[in-house]
Amino acid sequence: CNRLVAHRGFHSIKDRSDRRPLENSLSAYEAAWTAGVGLCECDVALTKDEKIVLAHDEDFSRLALNSSHVNAKRLVRDLTMKEIIALTFKSGTRPPLLIDVLRSACAIGGHAKLIIEIKAGNTEMTAALARMLKRHPDLAAHVEAIMSFDLWAMHKLKMELEENFHSHHHDSNSSIEEEKKSGDCKESDSLYNPSTPPMPKLLLLTVADQPKRSYELWLNITGDL
């Protein structure tokens, strides 16, 4: 069946904060999820100090309260998280970390999920995203899919995720065996029956010749490659 996806959250397409939240802001996703829209799309970027932050453009000049500020014009990848926190949006908020948005999804409920887009050429994002999902399996359950127009980035991410998710499963089994040997593990313990979250769907977005109508072709590449 068809499912509605809130593109960059429930936001103002004209970058006005007086009627709706700004795109890729925490409030844009919370507004969509609490209104019953389960799926939201977001764009991610990696900061200079390797934090995953929500950002569509290469810089924040379009959304910054002071668009002429030097940090608003710098590339997101050249900014530290401290510099981004000091950068105020038109709405009075700041660009959120991906982990903060996922924590809100977790608090709101199981229906609240993200579709994460990795921009073409942003291959350094793959390892950082895979590490974050491994460290926070409870939050990984709120990632419906990860998509990109970048074929290499998606292949790289697939390998990173498979390695990390298999490692998580192996670590859980090792912990169970150790506790069973010591007599500390019971069948009723949550550790005895670990639930490894399913790996997010990976979607390659691509078009061939320029179409007469705008469309996107979504390919699921989680199968054998």
XYZ file of N, CA and C in Angstrom:
675
model
N 0.840 -1.189 0.000
C 0.000 0.000 0.000
C 0.882 1.249 0.000
N 0.322 2.338 -0.429
C 1.048 3.602 -0.469
C 1.133 4.200 0.927
N 2.271 4.806 1.240
C 2.451 5.446 2.542
C 2.932 6.862 2.342
N 2.366 7.762 3.099
C 2.728 9.171 3.018
C 4.060 9.410 3.723
N 4.945 10.175 3.071
C 6.239 10.515 3.653
C 6.347 12.038 3.749
N 6.617 12.532 4.947
C 6.778 13.980 5.143
C 8.209 14.362 4.749
N 8.341 15.062 3.628
C 9.647 15.430 3.096
C 10.294 16.515 3.955
N 11.420 16.186 4.581
C 12.117 17.072 5.528
C 11.228 17.441 6.721
N 10.295 16.569 7.035
C 9.381 16.827 8.140
C 8.215 17.707 7.705
N 7.332 18.023 8.648
C 6.207 18.927 8.371
C 6.745 20.347 8.475
N 7.057 20.946 7.307
C 7.765 22.223 7.331
C 7.193 23.208 6.312
N 7.642 24.434 6.415
C 7.263 25.479 5.469
C 8.165 25.404 4.246
N 7.581 25.230 3.062
C 8.388 25.126 1.849
C 8.976 26.471 1.434
N 8.500 27.545 2.071
C 9.037 28.883 1.769
C 9.942 29.387 2.897
N 10.388 28.447 3.747
C 11.322 28.758 4.832
C 10.772 29.811 5.794
N 9.451 29.787 6.004
C 8.833 30.689 6.979
C 8.573 29.908 8.259
N 8.935 30.515 9.373
C 8.779 29.822 10.658
C 7.567 30.313 11.437
N 6.767 31.201 10.848
C 5.614 31.728 11.577
C 4.374 30.848 11.415
N 4.404 29.916 10.454
C 3.258 29.058 10.237
C 3.572 27.577 10.466
N 4.750 27.175 10.049
C 5.189 25.799 10.240
C 6.647 25.804 10.674
N 7.130 24.679 11.223
C 8.557 24.591 11.558
C 9.413 24.658 10.293
N 10.689 24.952 10.453
C 11.612 24.932 9.328
C 11.968 23.489 8.969
N 12.361 23.291 7.738
C 12.756 21.964 7.279
C 13.914 21.383 8.092
N 13.922 20.069 8.208
C 15.002 19.354 8.893
C 15.251 19.853 10.319
N 14.216 20.410 10.927
C 14.325 20.824 12.332
C 13.635 19.775 13.198
N 14.007 19.701 14.440
C 13.430 18.705 15.338
C 11.914 18.856 15.433
N 11.441 20.096 15.511
C 10.000 20.335 15.628
C 9.246 19.920 14.366
N 9.898 19.962 13.199
C 9.251 19.552 11.953
C 8.924 18.064 11.973
N 9.802 17.272 12.574
C 9.571 15.825 12.649
C 8.604 15.478 13.772
N 8.745 16.139 14.894
C 7.825 15.878 16.001
C 6.400 16.249 15.624
N 6.235 17.332 14.851
C 4.896 17.746 14.412
C 4.279 16.705 13.490
N 5.080 16.152 12.589
C 4.567 15.133 11.663
C 4.198 13.854 12.407
N 5.102 13.378 13.247
C 4.870 12.108 13.948
C 3.688 12.177 14.896
N 3.571 13.271 15.647
C 2.457 13.385 16.593
C 1.124 13.610 15.883
N 1.179 14.036 14.611
C -0.049 14.197 13.828
C -0.443 12.904 13.131
N 0.377 11.867 13.273
C 0.039 10.571 12.709
C 0.767 10.197 11.437
N 1.633 11.088 10.941
C 2.437 10.757 9.760
C 3.661 9.978 10.235
N 3.705 8.693 9.930
C 4.732 7.834 10.497
C 6.102 7.970 9.862
N 6.143 8.221 8.559
C 7.414 8.278 7.847
C 7.818 9.717 7.531
N 9.052 10.037 7.851
C 9.595 11.368 7.533
C 10.959 11.205 6.879
N 11.212 12.000 5.845
C 12.509 11.987 5.172
C 13.395 13.069 5.744
N 14.700 12.807 5.810
C 15.642 13.822 6.274
C 16.939 13.722 5.484
N 17.708 14.794 5.491
C 19.020 14.846 4.850
C 20.075 14.982 5.946
N 21.202 14.317 5.761
C 22.236 14.338 6.796
C 23.575 14.805 6.237
N 24.374 15.390 7.129
C 25.731 15.822 6.791
C 26.633 15.510 7.969
N 27.914 15.371 7.689
C 28.898 15.076 8.723
C 29.703 16.326 9.032
N 29.750 16.696 10.313
C 30.482 17.893 10.719
C 31.991 17.625 10.749
N 32.744 18.680 10.986
C 34.206 18.563 11.036
C 34.648 17.614 12.143
N 33.898 17.603 13.258
C 34.229 16.705 14.368
C 33.381 15.426 14.340
N 32.892 15.074 13.138
C 32.236 13.795 12.866
C 30.942 13.583 13.640
N 30.139 14.617 13.740
C 28.789 14.505 14.283
C 27.815 14.490 13.110
N 26.782 13.674 13.200
C 25.790 13.602 12.121
C 24.678 14.602 12.410
N 24.577 15.609 11.558
C 23.612 16.680 11.746
C 22.659 16.710 10.557
N 21.442 17.196 10.763
C 20.485 17.294 9.672
C 20.750 18.565 8.863
N 20.914 18.397 7.551
C 21.165 19.537 6.668
C 20.919 19.109 5.234
N 20.182 19.919 4.492
C 19.932 19.639 3.074
C 20.959 20.313 2.180
N 21.232 21.577 2.453
C 22.164 22.346 1.627
C 23.601 22.135 2.099
N 24.548 22.635 1.304
C 25.956 22.533 1.686
C 26.303 23.471 2.830
N 25.487 24.520 3.017
C 25.680 25.443 4.133
C 24.317 25.818 4.700
N 24.308 26.646 5.753
C 23.056 27.014 6.421
C 22.598 28.439 6.104
N 23.135 29.032 5.048
C 22.815 30.434 4.752
C 21.325 30.651 4.478
N 20.644 29.675 3.882
C 19.224 29.835 3.557
C 18.344 29.812 4.801
N 18.736 29.080 5.815
C 17.891 28.913 6.999
C 18.352 29.720 8.206
N 19.559 30.263 8.161
C 20.113 30.973 9.309
C 19.378 32.287 9.562
N 19.237 32.627 10.831
C 18.612 33.902 11.195
C 19.431 35.054 10.638
N 20.737 34.932 10.731
C 21.655 35.928 10.157
C 22.400 35.254 9.004
N 21.858 35.387 7.799
C 22.423 34.687 6.641
C 23.806 35.191 6.250
N 24.182 36.360 6.756
C 25.490 36.923 6.422
C 26.573 36.513 7.420
N 26.172 35.779 8.464
C 27.154 35.326 9.450
C 28.176 34.422 8.773
N 29.414 34.531 9.182
C 30.485 33.779 8.529
C 30.240 32.274 8.591
N 29.705 31.772 9.702
C 29.476 30.331 9.822
C 28.282 29.853 9.002
N 27.362 30.772 8.706
C 26.219 30.410 7.871
C 26.655 30.150 6.435
N 27.751 30.762 6.027
C 28.237 30.620 4.654
C 29.290 29.524 4.504
N 29.792 29.020 5.620
C 30.791 27.946 5.553
C 30.116 26.608 5.287
N 30.826 25.695 4.640
C 30.286 24.370 4.391
C 30.031 23.657 5.714
N 28.960 22.887 5.768
C 28.615 22.172 6.992
C 29.773 21.264 7.424
N 30.415 20.614 6.469
C 31.509 19.693 6.810
C 32.731 20.401 7.383
N 32.791 21.732 7.251
C 33.909 22.500 7.803
C 33.587 23.110 9.160
N 32.367 22.872 9.656
C 31.933 23.409 10.948
C 32.006 22.335 12.028
N 32.363 22.721 13.238
C 32.265 21.809 14.378
C 30.848 21.884 14.934
N 30.489 20.914 15.761
C 29.146 20.937 16.352
C 28.980 22.142 17.260
N 30.042 22.556 17.921
C 29.977 23.735 18.775
C 29.621 24.965 17.959
N 30.197 25.094 16.778
C 29.898 26.236 15.907
C 28.476 26.166 15.370
N 27.986 24.949 15.121
C 26.617 24.788 14.632
C 25.610 25.120 15.727
N 25.908 24.716 16.963
C 25.011 25.039 18.082
C 24.855 26.545 18.237
N 25.910 27.273 17.959
C 25.875 28.735 18.082
C 25.188 29.398 16.892
N 24.848 28.613 15.876
C 24.214 29.153 14.670
C 22.697 29.037 14.795
N 22.003 30.152 14.903
C 20.563 30.154 15.137
C 19.786 30.177 13.823
N 18.756 29.334 13.737
C 17.849 29.325 12.592
C 16.861 30.496 12.685
N 16.129 30.727 11.602
C 15.092 31.753 11.575
C 14.020 31.476 12.631
N 13.847 30.223 12.974
C 12.833 29.833 13.951
C 13.314 29.983 15.387
N 14.585 30.342 15.561
C 15.140 30.478 16.901
C 15.750 29.190 17.426
N 15.678 28.118 16.640
C 16.261 26.842 17.033
C 17.615 26.668 16.341
N 18.208 25.492 16.477
C 19.480 25.195 15.821
C 19.340 23.906 15.027
N 20.248 23.641 14.102
C 20.209 22.373 13.373
C 20.363 21.203 14.349
N 19.501 20.204 14.274
C 19.562 19.096 15.240
C 20.516 17.991 14.811
N 20.990 17.249 15.774
C 21.738 16.027 15.511
C 20.766 14.929 15.108
N 21.200 14.028 14.258
C 20.356 12.908 13.856
C 19.932 12.085 15.066
N 20.846 11.869 16.003
C 20.526 11.043 17.168
C 19.429 11.676 18.015
N 19.359 13.011 18.061
C 18.310 13.692 18.818
C 16.943 13.481 18.168
N 16.915 13.502 16.829
C 15.661 13.279 16.113
C 15.189 11.836 16.317
N 16.113 10.900 16.275
C 15.759 9.495 16.488
C 15.290 9.243 17.925
N 15.868 9.948 18.881
C 15.413 9.807 20.268
C 13.987 10.324 20.429
N 13.645 11.380 19.722
C 12.263 11.868 19.746
C 11.329 10.831 19.138
N 11.765 10.219 18.021
C 10.956 9.168 17.390
C 10.715 8.022 18.362
N 11.760 7.635 19.092
C 11.657 6.550 20.064
C 10.665 6.894 21.172
N 10.688 8.145 21.613
C 9.792 8.577 22.688
C 8.344 8.671 22.213
N 8.141 9.025 20.945
C 6.788 9.212 20.414
C 6.093 7.881 20.168
N 6.835 6.892 19.664
C 6.221 5.585 19.461
C 6.801 4.815 18.294
N 6.404 3.551 18.187
C 6.959 2.670 17.172
C 6.639 3.064 15.746
N 5.571 3.859 15.548
C 5.206 4.254 14.184
C 6.114 5.350 13.636
N 6.828 6.051 14.521
C 7.655 7.199 14.119
C 8.985 6.714 13.561
N 9.189 6.927 12.258
C 10.405 6.428 11.617
C 10.952 7.435 10.607
N 12.257 7.312 10.362
C 12.948 8.201 9.429
C 13.369 7.460 8.167
N 13.339 8.168 7.058
C 14.007 7.751 5.832
C 15.159 8.734 5.643
N 16.376 8.239 5.727
C 17.559 9.099 5.734
C 18.180 9.145 4.349
N 18.408 10.348 3.845
C 19.071 10.500 2.543
C 20.520 10.936 2.730
N 21.420 10.214 2.070
C 22.829 10.593 2.017
C 23.078 11.262 0.674
N 23.546 12.496 0.685
C 23.786 13.223 -0.545
C 24.930 12.592 -1.341
N 24.833 12.659 -2.660
C 25.858 12.099 -3.537
C 27.226 12.699 -3.221
N 28.228 11.843 -3.147
C 29.582 12.288 -2.853
C 29.911 12.318 -1.375
N 28.911 12.095 -0.523
C 29.111 12.158 0.924
C 29.437 10.761 1.468
N 30.474 10.129 0.894
C 30.784 8.743 1.252
C 31.334 8.589 2.664
N 31.893 9.683 3.228
C 32.406 9.587 4.599
C 31.274 9.400 5.613
N 30.035 9.638 5.185
C 28.883 9.474 6.069
C 28.608 8.012 6.385
N 28.966 7.114 5.487
C 28.557 5.717 5.632
C 29.085 5.074 6.909
N 30.375 5.237 7.187
C 30.958 4.628 8.389
C 30.379 5.249 9.653
N 30.213 6.574 9.650
C 29.686 7.271 10.825
C 28.246 6.837 11.120
N 27.441 6.698 10.079
C 26.049 6.301 10.254
C 25.948 4.853 10.735
N 26.764 3.979 10.160
C 26.759 2.576 10.582
C 27.185 2.444 12.039
N 28.193 3.216 12.453
C 28.651 3.165 13.854
C 27.563 3.623 14.806
N 26.872 4.691 14.439
C 25.825 5.215 15.309
C 24.698 4.206 15.491
N 24.298 3.550 14.402
C 23.208 2.584 14.483
C 23.615 1.354 15.280
N 24.899 0.970 15.220
C 25.365 -0.159 16.012
C 25.349 0.179 17.500
N 25.786 1.400 17.834
C 25.847 1.811 19.239
C 24.459 1.999 19.843
N 23.462 2.276 19.005
C 22.117 2.566 19.501
C 21.089 1.704 18.763
N 21.080 0.386 19.026
C 20.144 -0.498 18.320
C 18.679 -0.149 18.565
N 18.373 0.452 19.714
C 16.997 0.855 19.983
C 16.562 1.963 19.034
N 17.510 2.816 18.639
C 17.192 3.900 17.712
C 17.194 3.407 16.269
N 17.997 2.385 15.982
C 18.053 1.830 14.624
C 16.685 1.318 14.184
N 15.878 0.882 15.145
C 14.541 0.389 14.829
C 13.640 1.490 14.276
N 14.045 2.745 14.454
C 13.251 3.872 13.957
C 13.801 4.429 12.637
N 14.697 3.682 11.999
C 15.181 4.035 10.660
C 14.525 3.077 9.673
N 13.567 3.576 8.921
C 12.852 2.739 7.957
C 13.735 2.403 6.758
N 14.471 3.394 6.271
C 15.313 3.174 5.087
C 16.386 4.250 5.020
N 17.451 3.928 4.279
C 18.521 4.884 3.982
C 18.656 4.913 2.471
N 18.688 6.113 1.888
C 18.696 6.203 0.433
C 19.737 7.209 -0.060
N 20.081 7.077 -1.336
C 21.047 7.985 -1.940
C 21.019 7.818 -3.451
N 21.457 8.869 -4.160
C 21.684 8.775 -5.598
C 23.084 8.242 -5.884
N 23.891 8.053 -4.855
C 25.288 7.667 -4.991
C 25.415 6.141 -4.850
N 25.659 5.457 -5.959
C 25.744 4.002 -5.949
C 26.876 3.510 -5.056
N 28.058 4.132 -5.156
C 29.201 3.691 -4.360
C 28.926 3.874 -2.868
N 28.315 4.998 -2.512
C 27.998 5.238 -1.103
C 27.059 4.167 -0.563
N 26.088 3.746 -1.375
C 25.137 2.742 -0.915
C 25.783 1.360 -0.805
N 26.675 1.031 -1.739
C 27.391 -0.243 -1.637
C 28.277 -0.243 -0.388
N 28.951 0.884 -0.157
C 29.822 1.003 1.010
C 29.011 0.905 2.298
N 27.866 1.567 2.331
C 27.009 1.528 3.516
C 26.493 0.117 3.758
N 26.136 -0.590 2.693
C 25.644 -1.967 2.837
C 26.702 -2.831 3.520
N 27.955 -2.688 3.103
C 29.029 -3.470 3.718
C 29.247 -3.080 5.174
N 29.189 -1.765 5.466
C 29.370 -1.279 6.835
C 28.253 -1.789 7.739
N 27.022 -1.716 7.270
C 25.890 -2.139 8.085
C 25.911 -3.643 8.333
N 26.195 -4.405 7.293
C 26.239 -5.858 7.464
C 27.308 -6.254 8.478
N 28.487 -5.615 8.389
C 29.564 -5.908 9.331
C 29.165 -5.545 10.750
N 28.578 -4.371 10.925
C 28.209 -3.913 12.259
C 27.043 -4.693 12.849
N 26.027 -5.003 12.031
C 24.872 -5.732 12.552
C 25.242 -7.172 12.874
N 26.110 -7.783 12.041
C 26.561 -9.138 12.344
C 27.427 -9.140 13.590
N 28.246 -8.099 13.747
C 29.093 -7.983 14.932
C 28.248 -7.825 16.180
N 27.176 -7.031 16.084
C 26.264 -6.830 17.221
C 25.636 -8.154 17.634
N 25.228 -8.949 16.639
C 24.608 -10.239 16.933
C 25.619 -11.188 17.580
N 26.866 -11.162 17.079
C 27.915 -12.021 17.641
C 28.244 -11.609 19.071
N 28.347 -10.287 19.324
C 28.641 -9.801 20.674
C 27.554 -10.208 21.651
N 26.284 -10.137 21.202
C 25.167 -10.520 22.070
C 25.236 -11.991 22.427
N 25.527 -12.842 21.413
C 25.617 -14.276 21.669
C 26.768 -14.610 22.602
N 27.902 -13.897 22.444
C 29.059 -14.131 23.312
C 28.721 -13.784 24.750
N 27.991 -12.673 24.953
C 27.601 -12.259 26.302
C 26.674 -13.280 26.937
N 25.786 -13.846 26.126
C 24.856 -14.855 26.642
C 25.619 -16.084 27.123
N 26.564 -16.558 26.291
C 27.329 -17.745 26.644
C 28.117 -17.534 27.933
N 28.709 -16.336 28.093
C 29.488 -16.044 29.297
C 28.597 -16.067 30.532
N 27.398 -15.477 30.424
C 26.507 -15.423 31.581
C 25.897 -16.790 31.881
N 25.696 -17.584 30.837
C 25.150 -18.922 31.065
C 26.164 -19.791 31.808
N 27.450 -19.650 31.438
C 28.503 -20.416 32.099
C 28.640 -20.025 33.567
N 28.439 -18.734 33.861
C 28.587 -18.257 35.236
C 27.332 -18.504 36.062
N 26.248 -18.896 35.390
C 24.994 -19.159 36.095
C 24.182 -17.913 36.365
N 24.582 -16.784 35.772
C 23.879 -15.524 36.034
C 22.775 -15.247 35.027
N 22.707 -16.041 33.984
C 21.754 -15.764 32.914
C 20.582 -16.725 32.983
N 19.369 -16.185 33.009
C 18.157 -16.983 33.034
C 17.388 -16.752 31.739
N 16.534 -17.689 31.406
C 15.769 -17.561 30.167
C 14.863 -16.345 30.189
N 14.537 -15.884 31.399
C 13.663 -14.715 31.508
C 14.417 -13.413 31.312
N 15.767 -13.464 31.378
C 16.557 -12.244 31.227
C 16.448 -11.734 29.799
N 16.421 -10.406 29.673
C 16.339 -9.803 28.342
C 17.573 -10.122 27.524
N 18.718 -10.279 28.182
C 19.948 -10.570 27.468
C 19.919 -11.971 26.872
N 19.144 -12.878 27.530
C 19.096 -14.265 27.064
C 18.405 -14.364 25.707
N 17.497 -13.448 25.455
C 16.782 -13.421 24.176
C 16.983 -12.071 23.515
N 18.188 -11.786 23.039
C 18.457 -10.477 22.463
C 17.669 -10.276 21.176
N 17.174 -9.094 20.973
C 16.444 -8.790 19.744
C 17.268 -7.811 18.923
N 17.953 -8.339 17.918
C 18.728 -7.484 17.043
C 17.772 -6.792 16.083
N 17.789 -5.462 16.010
C 16.858 -4.762 15.126
C 17.149 -5.105 13.672
N 16.131 -5.110 12.814
C 16.366 -5.397 11.402
C 17.207 -4.297 10.761
N 18.046 -4.693 9.813
C 18.862 -3.717 9.122
C 17.970 -2.831 8.270
N 18.176 -1.505 8.299
C 17.334 -0.618 7.493
C 17.395 -0.964 6.008
N 16.292 -0.718 5.297
C 16.282 -0.896 3.848
C 17.239 0.116 3.208
N 17.922 -0.296 2.157
C 18.808 0.599 1.429
C 18.214 0.844 0.054
N 18.024 2.110 -0.298
C 17.369 2.467 -1.547
C 18.296 3.303 -2.418
N 18.530 2.851 -3.658
C 19.310 3.612 -4.619
C 18.342 4.386 -5.495
N 18.446 5.704 -5.483
C 17.575 6.556 -6.281
C 18.294 6.922 -7.566
N 17.637 6.699 -8.700
C 18.301 6.995 -9.964
C 17.272 7.255 -11.051
N 17.694 8.004 -12.062
C 16.880 8.228 -13.256
C 17.776 7.995 -14.463
N 17.175 7.655 -15.603
C 17.944 7.448 -16.824
C 17.977 8.759 -17.596
N 17.379 8.819 -18.773
C 17.298 10.080 -19.503
C 16.310 10.995 -18.802
N 16.446 12.288 -19.051
C 15.551 13.250 -18.405
C 14.107 12.935 -18.774
N 13.268 12.660 -17.777
C 11.888 12.259 -18.072
C 11.003 13.458 -18.396
N 9.876 13.166 -19.036
C 8.912 14.220 -19.316
C 8.242 14.680 -18.022
N 8.113 13.738 -17.101
C 7.555 14.065 -15.795
C 8.581 13.724 -14.733
N 8.542 14.483 -13.651
C 9.481 14.241 -12.564
C 9.086 12.973 -11.822
N 10.056 12.071 -11.638
C 9.780 10.852 -10.880
C 11.080 10.333 -10.292
N 10.950 9.426 -9.353
C 12.103 8.780 -8.746
C 11.919 7.275 -8.830
N 12.988 6.574 -9.177
C 12.970 5.125 -9.206
C 13.695 4.614 -7.975
N 12.989 3.878 -7.118
C 13.576 3.367 -5.870
C 13.929 1.899 -6.064
N 15.191 1.576 -5.866
C 15.652 0.203 -5.986
C 16.134 -0.284 -4.630
N 15.615 -1.418 -4.193
C 16.041 -2.016 -2.935
C 17.289 -2.845 -3.213
N 18.447 -2.451 -2.636
C 19.690 -3.158 -2.938
C 20.163 -3.974 -1.735
N 19.240 -4.326 -0.855
C 19.633 -5.106 0.323
C 19.792 -6.588 -0.006
N 19.383 -6.983 -1.204
C 19.542 -8.379 -1.595
C 20.968 -8.649 -2.050
N 21.167 -9.802 -2.673
C 22.502 -10.176 -3.141
C 22.949 -9.241 -4.243
N 24.215 -8.800 -4.167
C 24.757 -7.873 -5.157
C 25.826 -8.567 -5.972
